[in-house]
Amino acid sequence: MSGTNATSQRHINDRSLTRASHDRPTAVISWLAGPVWLAVALLTWRWPDADDFPNTSLLAALFAFIGVILLAATTTGFLKKRAPWALAIGIFLGGWEVAQAKLLKLPRPFFGTPQDLLDVFITDWSRLGNSLLHSLGLLAVGYLVGSVSGIAIGIGLGRSPRFRYWVHPLLRAIGPLPPVALLPLAFVLVPSSFLAGEALMILASAFPVAVLTWSGIASVDPAYYDVARTMGASRSFLTFRVALPAAMPQIFVGLFMGLGASFAMLVVAEMLGVKAGLGFYMQWAQGWAAYPNMYAALIVMSLMCTGLITLLFKVRDRILIWQKDGLKW
Amino acid sequence: MVTSGLSLGLSSIHHGYTINQDFQAAVDNVTLNIAAGEFVALLGPSGCGKSTLLRLIAGLEAPSRGKVSSDGLPILEPNPERVLMFQDPTLFPWRTVRQNIALSQDICGKRDEAAIDGIISLVGLKGFERAWPHQLSGGMAQRAALARALINHPRLLLLDEPLGKLDALTRLTMQTELHRLWKERSFTAVMVTHDVEEALFLATRVITLSARPAKILSDIKVNLPFHRHRDDPEVLQLRKSILTQLGHRDDW
């Protein structure tokens, strides 16, 4: 008995040892992140620019501010897991600043300097913000209408043979077609480019949602229906309180795919017809060779897309809380 | 609340399924009357059509020929008075234990929280109300399924090998519990099983069925007092004769 105790004691010690040795570099990195940002700030401020770039001292102040925040976060113990990333971003920004703003090593005008990017956000934030709102509006309407109709079509396909008879061939004919292919037609048929963009986004998101809702409903264990039926369940109970919740995991796969498809459709619609939004902004920036603006729009768009995907996963985690395990975004 | 069981009448039932365009008979001319409050065990080789009989009684399917009636009225569709319990717990994974047990109340739109609490403690699941089905052990899941079946005081409980997948010890406990619930609530019970011992422990009547298509081979009244012991000489004698009938004279 005492023997096994001793062994387990040693195991625990081993584990805590490995944990400590694993913790040490993280702790060092954590203490390194703030000073590196401060050093980058000093470099930016003191090393003269190679050309006339705007906002150099403001950028230096921003770096210094972030450095101070990181230091504070380290002392209060907030910065642990993310410390390596904070350090890496600091080194990347410092390297970029030195390579371009101080030494002009990258081809211009495709590569701007960090100050150019900062300048875009300072001078053009209202247009960027408006573009973001416009894109979000276009996306929200198209995606929501598309998803809801996709779920409705999927339920119809899964639960009603007559609906399936008429709609399945249509789905097979239209669904696999990339919505982009309908773009020229849509801009001719639909009176406004905004509505045409919406129509295509609805198409893009409805198809995967419909197919996966249907597949989810088709694979529901028939015993679930038997259980509910022996208790006197109506058809609508079987559809909405048995089939639909059972199909939820698949429906969320469809919603995820549909969201990706609507992102693509959003950018294409905004680049080719809709005269507003982030896609339009990027198109415009590229036309004027305003590359920093293009990068800025790209950053905003990336934040928007990842934010929306995160939101979708949060909703999924809420609704599918009953699942044993799931992918964490 | 004490419920009274309902009586069942099956008259010359024929039933079968079309598999790959071939008609496969599953039930062949079964006539059977079950009185209110009986506990009938249907014994037979696996795949003989016992479960089909239960589905017909539940009203999930209509027989190809013949008539199924309860209390003299024909059975045309499922009814909450007749509840079927499966070999698998078939709990809905998206509902908690409590929500699963409340299923039939949600279906008829009348929640009775006190009744739910009562049945939860009756089957010994107190403290697990908020658990998800995947967190339960096999025995606990089957208890939840039992509670779900019994919550609305059905007058007939149809059991399709409900203990078939449990480990031997959990099985013993659940058999005792089933017996206690049947005594307390006096519903009629029809249980499909291929465990002769289980049938003799629980049933007032054991009906043996032939291999597919199912025909009634024998109908044995078990006139032994409860609480029966599995090594009771009379139980052993009955067990031997039933096994012999099912063609396992040398195997037991």
Short mmCIF file of C-alpha atoms in Angstrom, two decimals, chain A residues 221 223-224 226-234 237 241-242 245-246 321-324, chain B residues 55 60 78-80 82 84 86 90-95 103-104 106-107 132 134 148:
data_model
loop_
_atom_site.label_atom_id
_atom_site.label_comp_id
_atom_site.label_asym_id
_atom_site.label_seq_id
_atom_site.Cartn_x
_atom_site.Cartn_y
_atom_site.Cartn_z
CA ASP A 221 -33.60 7.24 -36.20
CA ALA A 223 -37.45 4.77 -33.48
CA TYR A 224 -37.67 8.43 -32.37
CA ASP A 226 -42.21 5.54 -33.07
CA VAL A 227 -41.64 6.72 -29.50
CA ALA A 228 -43.42 9.99 -30.13
CA ARG A 229 -46.18 8.35 -32.18
CA THR A 230 -47.07 5.82 -29.48
CA MET A 231 -47.59 8.82 -27.21
CA GLY A 232 -50.02 10.32 -29.71
CA ALA A 233 -47.76 12.89 -31.36
CA SER A 234 -49.21 14.87 -34.25
CA PHE A 237 -44.89 17.57 -33.41
CA ARG A 241 -40.03 18.70 -32.12
CA VAL A 242 -38.53 15.40 -33.25
CA PRO A 245 -33.95 19.02 -33.27
CA ALA A 246 -32.53 15.65 -34.31
CA ILE A 321 -25.25 21.94 -25.84
CA TRP A 322 -26.60 18.38 -25.62
CA GLN A 323 -23.93 17.00 -27.92
CA LYS A 324 -21.11 15.05 -26.38
CA ARG B 55 -46.09 -2.91 -33.11
CA LEU B 60 -47.91 1.67 -35.23
CA PRO B 78 -51.31 4.70 -31.70
CA ASN B 79 -52.81 5.91 -28.45
CA PRO B 80 -51.10 7.21 -25.31
CA ARG B 82 -50.78 1.93 -24.96
CA LEU B 84 -44.29 0.83 -26.25
CA PHE B 86 -37.95 -0.52 -26.82
CA THR B 90 -34.34 5.76 -27.48
CA LEU B 91 -34.19 8.85 -25.29
CA PHE B 92 -34.09 12.03 -27.36
CA PRO B 93 -30.47 13.19 -27.06
CA TRP B 94 -31.47 16.88 -27.29
CA ARG B 95 -33.69 16.65 -24.21
CA LEU B 103 -42.30 13.94 -23.47
CA SER B 104 -45.83 12.58 -23.48
CA ASP B 106 -45.43 17.89 -23.98
CA ILE B 107 -47.21 15.98 -26.73
CA TRP B 132 -28.15 14.65 -20.96
CA HIS B 134 -25.28 10.55 -23.29
CA ARG B 148 -41.16 8.25 -19.79
#
